[in-house]
Amino acid sequence: MPDVKHFDPDAVLGQVECVFWQRGTTSVPIADVVATTGLSRSSLYATFGGKHELYVQALRRYVEWRSQPVFDRLAADERGLPALADFFDRLIQVRCEGEHARWGCMVSNAHAGAEGGDPQVRRVLDLHQQRLRTAMRTALDVAGAKAQVRAGLDLQATAELLALVAYGVNLRSRAGADPAELRASVSAVLGCLQS
Amino acid sequence: MPDVKHFDPDAVLGQVECVFWQRGTTSVPIADVVATTGLSRSSLYATFGGKHELYVQALRRYVEWRSQPVFDRLAADERGLPALADFFDRLIQVRCEGEHARWGCMVSNAHAGAEGGDPQVRRVLDLHQQRLRTAMRTALDVAGAKAQVRAGLDLQATAELLALVAYGVNLRSRAGADPAELRASVSAVLGCLQS
DNA sequence: CCCAACTTGGAATGACTATTCCAAGATAGC
DNA sequence: GCTATCTTGGAATAGTCATTCCAAGTTGGG
């Protein structure tokens, strides 16, 4: 005989994700979350728990819904080096224009903020890093098999390097970096890998 | 006939810089700054203004005292590619061990936080980025003149790339990245540049 | 149609925050 | 040593924050 929820928890979590993504966690009062989602404090606390648990759930949603599909696309792209170029092109585009322009990456932002101190958050950050590196590595393996990259390259270290570059793009885009310059930097590193 | 200050403002600013560097700005109550510096609220406000102005001054101090000397050393190092390797070696070491281990870079941290929204902060961030890129470019020019790097390299884009890698190192080090992996990534990019 | 179980909105709470203010203390020139 | 002027410490203020609580409303099975 329980009453049913009058809203869609996952849709709400998506809105919360956007707020925290753009503005971080400490600078968003719970009142703003209430205003954004349209539901009341009671419903928020009853459904998601406190502010911190809400943030963690939003961060997890970001990794699963925003990052993972992009990583999957990269890993599934059989073109090798062009797949990597495509990944970075899309990344820079998302970071610099459109709905989420200049928001950076929610995971990158969490690295720098006080959120990173929390063990739960740290685990999500590590998961994200591992998945990104794995996707990079997969694409690099394809590129290696196609002899698109120089022989004798340390593919694992290169995968990690490309992940670092992605983090750099995320960071600088938030501060208003010129997308053309970012693209040139990516071209520089991908060009260097080329055989 | 004025009384003289009973403390050294610059030494105090150094302490404040460390607190904000490690913990960010929003998660540090002014009470903690008072406790760290040992002086009173009155003296803090009278000398530096409010919390935000204090943060900006600390950030500026960080750029001038922490970043700039490192950039200068890089730009003055006439070895070319080894100078860049040395820069990254020292960077990773500072970020992963010693007094400031896992603090990241105060400027990188500011990129991701809510601080980046402030125009004054943004200007410091851009200044830092420009100086870092310039130092990288200088070292790359030397490397180019010595024919240490591949011909036909876009040196400006490569300088920007290396800056992005540095930001990536700063970010990941804060989340506990393995210094050996970071070093391998740096080796990968520097190895690629080599002729 | 009724009722138990849940949701909801909004007010209330209590802790914490940045900032200001004032009386007391310290200084350096005269 | 005296005094004008600044510094200092701590209390006071006003605002904001996350969280809790309760009365009223809503649901769906019997």
mmCIF file of N, CA and C (backbone and C1' of nucleotides) in Angstrom, chain D residues 2-20:
data_model
loop_
_atom_site.group_PDB
_atom_site.id
_atom_site.type_symbol
_atom_site.label_atom_id
_atom_site.label_comp_id
_atom_site.label_asym_id
_atom_site.label_seq_id
_atom_site.Cartn_x
_atom_site.Cartn_y
_atom_site.Cartn_z
ATOM 1 P P DC D 2 54.252 60.821 32.681
ATOM 2 O "O5'" DC D 2 53.553 61.604 31.481
ATOM 3 C "C5'" DC D 2 54.299 62.629 30.810
ATOM 4 C "C4'" DC D 2 53.710 62.880 29.434
ATOM 5 C "C3'" DC D 2 52.305 62.302 29.206
ATOM 6 O "O3'" DC D 2 51.541 63.256 28.488
ATOM 7 C "C1'" DC D 2 53.767 61.447 27.575
ATOM 8 P P DT D 3 49.922 63.139 28.457
ATOM 9 O "O5'" DT D 3 49.633 63.144 26.899
ATOM 10 C "C5'" DT D 3 50.468 63.910 26.011
ATOM 11 C "C4'" DT D 3 50.369 63.331 24.617
ATOM 12 C "C3'" DT D 3 49.011 62.718 24.273
ATOM 13 O "O3'" DT D 3 48.676 63.062 22.941
ATOM 14 C "C1'" DT D 3 50.685 61.140 23.894
ATOM 15 P P DA D 4 47.162 63.441 22.549
ATOM 16 O "O5'" DA D 4 47.162 63.251 20.972
ATOM 17 C "C5'" DA D 4 48.244 63.771 20.191
ATOM 18 C "C4'" DA D 4 48.713 62.733 19.177
ATOM 19 C "C3'" DA D 4 47.581 62.111 18.342
ATOM 20 O "O3'" DA D 4 47.991 62.060 16.981
ATOM 21 C "C1'" DA D 4 48.827 60.398 19.397
ATOM 22 P P DT D 5 46.979 61.593 15.814
ATOM 23 O "O5'" DT D 5 47.408 60.074 15.570
ATOM 24 C "C5'" DT D 5 48.772 59.766 15.244
ATOM 25 C "C4'" DT D 5 48.943 58.257 15.189
ATOM 26 C "C3'" DT D 5 47.791 57.521 14.511
ATOM 27 O "O3'" DT D 5 48.299 56.700 13.492
ATOM 28 C "C1'" DT D 5 48.358 56.482 16.538
ATOM 29 P P DC D 6 47.318 56.193 12.288
ATOM 30 O "O5'" DC D 6 47.574 54.608 12.364
ATOM 31 C "C5'" DC D 6 48.899 54.120 12.246
ATOM 32 C "C4'" DC D 6 49.119 52.961 13.202
ATOM 33 C "C3'" DC D 6 48.310 51.696 12.876
ATOM 34 O "O3'" DC D 6 49.145 50.718 12.283
ATOM 35 C "C1'" DC D 6 48.440 52.145 15.240
ATOM 36 P P DT D 7 48.435 49.293 11.879
ATOM 37 O "O5'" DT D 7 48.573 48.415 13.198
ATOM 38 C "C5'" DT D 7 49.860 48.201 13.783
ATOM 39 C "C4'" DT D 7 49.730 47.305 15.011
ATOM 40 C "C3'" DT D 7 49.087 45.941 14.735
ATOM 41 O "O3'" DT D 7 49.848 44.933 15.374
ATOM 42 C "C1'" DT D 7 47.920 47.053 16.479
ATOM 43 P P DT D 8 49.571 43.401 14.970
ATOM 44 O "O5'" DT D 8 48.696 42.903 16.199
ATOM 45 C "C5'" DT D 8 49.153 43.153 17.537
ATOM 46 C "C4'" DT D 8 48.039 42.904 18.541
ATOM 47 C "C3'" DT D 8 47.252 41.611 18.317
ATOM 48 O "O3'" DT D 8 47.518 40.735 19.397
ATOM 49 C "C1'" DT D 8 45.833 43.455 18.872
ATOM 50 P P DG D 9 47.342 39.148 19.176
ATOM 51 O "O5'" DG D 9 46.056 38.836 20.058
ATOM 52 C "C5'" DG D 9 46.054 39.228 21.414
ATOM 53 C "C4'" DG D 9 44.630 39.268 21.938
ATOM 54 C "C3'" DG D 9 43.800 38.027 21.613
ATOM 55 O "O3'" DG D 9 43.387 37.435 22.842
ATOM 56 C "C1'" DG D 9 42.601 40.034 21.088
ATOM 57 P P DG D 10 42.589 36.049 22.844
ATOM 58 O "O5'" DG D 10 41.097 36.544 23.038
ATOM 59 C "C5'" DG D 10 40.834 37.635 23.901
ATOM 60 C "C4'" DG D 10 39.401 38.090 23.731
ATOM 61 C "C3'" DG D 10 38.412 36.960 23.434
ATOM 62 O "O3'" DG D 10 37.218 37.172 24.161
ATOM 63 C "C1'" DG D 10 38.242 38.589 21.776
ATOM 64 P P DA D 11 36.072 36.016 24.231
ATOM 65 O "O5'" DA D 11 34.742 36.875 24.413
ATOM 66 C "C5'" DA D 11 34.804 38.178 24.972
ATOM 67 C "C4'" DA D 11 33.911 39.123 24.175
ATOM 68 C "C3'" DA D 11 32.523 38.550 23.892
ATOM 69 O "O3'" DA D 11 31.527 39.504 24.219
ATOM 70 C "C1'" DA D 11 33.518 39.286 21.881
ATOM 71 P P DA D 12 29.968 39.162 24.098
ATOM 72 O "O5'" DA D 12 29.545 39.826 22.715
ATOM 73 C "C5'" DA D 12 29.802 41.212 22.488
ATOM 74 C "C4'" DA D 12 29.296 41.591 21.112
ATOM 75 C "C3'" DA D 12 27.915 41.023 20.776
ATOM 76 O "O3'" DA D 12 27.116 42.042 20.185
ATOM 77 C "C1'" DA D 12 29.472 40.402 19.111
ATOM 78 P P DT D 13 25.603 41.730 19.717
ATOM 79 O "O5'" DT D 13 25.727 41.610 18.141
ATOM 80 C "C5'" DT D 13 26.525 42.549 17.413
ATOM 81 C "C4'" DT D 13 26.421 42.256 15.935
ATOM 82 C "C3'" DT D 13 25.063 41.703 15.481
ATOM 83 O "O3'" DT D 13 24.661 42.380 14.304
ATOM 84 C "C1'" DT D 13 26.793 40.292 14.732
ATOM 85 P P DA D 14 23.096 42.630 14.055
ATOM 86 O "O5'" DA D 14 22.965 42.225 12.529
ATOM 87 C "C5'" DA D 14 24.089 42.410 11.664
ATOM 88 C "C4'" DA D 14 24.209 41.245 10.709
ATOM 89 C "C3'" DA D 14 22.867 40.638 10.281
ATOM 90 O "O3'" DA D 14 22.873 40.521 8.885
ATOM 91 C "C1'" DA D 14 24.325 38.946 10.959
ATOM 92 P P DG D 15 21.526 40.248 8.087
ATOM 93 O "O5'" DG D 15 21.965 39.110 7.069
ATOM 94 C "C5'" DG D 15 23.296 39.139 6.524
ATOM 95 C "C4'" DG D 15 23.811 37.725 6.352
ATOM 96 C "C3'" DG D 15 22.786 36.779 5.694
ATOM 97 O "O3'" DG D 15 23.284 36.412 4.414
ATOM 98 C "C1'" DG D 15 23.899 35.750 7.555
ATOM 99 P P DT D 16 22.382 35.571 3.404
ATOM 100 O "O5'" DT D 16 23.036 34.119 3.549
ATOM 101 C "C5'" DT D 16 24.450 33.995 3.639
ATOM 102 C "C4'" DT D 16 24.828 32.570 3.982
ATOM 103 C "C3'" DT D 16 23.955 31.511 3.278
ATOM 104 O "O3'" DT D 16 24.786 30.579 2.612
ATOM 105 C "C1'" DT D 16 24.115 31.063 5.593
ATOM 106 P P DC D 17 24.097 29.621 1.546
ATOM 107 O "O5'" DC D 17 24.372 28.192 2.229
ATOM 108 C "C5'" DC D 17 25.652 27.923 2.810
ATOM 109 C "C4'" DC D 17 25.543 26.836 3.853
ATOM 110 C "C3'" DC D 17 24.580 25.707 3.483
ATOM 111 O "O3'" DC D 17 25.281 24.730 2.760
ATOM 112 C "C1'" DC D 17 24.377 26.361 5.811
ATOM 113 P P DA D 18 24.427 23.559 2.079
ATOM 114 O "O5'" DA D 18 24.227 22.532 3.286
ATOM 115 C "C5'" DA D 18 25.363 21.904 3.866
ATOM 116 C "C4'" DA D 18 24.938 21.071 5.052
ATOM 117 C "C3'" DA D 18 24.105 19.841 4.694
ATOM 118 O "O3'" DA D 18 24.537 18.740 5.476
ATOM 119 C "C1'" DA D 18 22.874 21.260 6.154
ATOM 120 P P DT D 19 23.899 17.313 5.193
ATOM 121 O "O5'" DT D 19 22.695 17.263 6.229
ATOM 122 C "C5'" DT D 19 22.970 17.514 7.610
ATOM 123 C "C4'" DT D 19 21.693 17.660 8.402
ATOM 124 C "C3'" DT D 19 20.640 16.560 8.160
ATOM 125 O "O3'" DT D 19 20.535 15.782 9.337
ATOM 126 C "C1'" DT D 19 19.666 18.725 8.350
ATOM 127 P P DT D 20 19.511 14.548 9.395
ATOM 128 O "O5'" DT D 20 18.286 15.174 10.206
ATOM 129 C "C5'" DT D 20 18.560 15.963 11.359
ATOM 130 C "C4'" DT D 20 17.255 16.474 11.968
ATOM 131 C "C3'" DT D 20 16.139 15.434 12.047
ATOM 132 O "O3'" DT D 20 15.524 15.540 13.319
ATOM 133 C "C1'" DT D 20 15.375 17.356 10.890
#
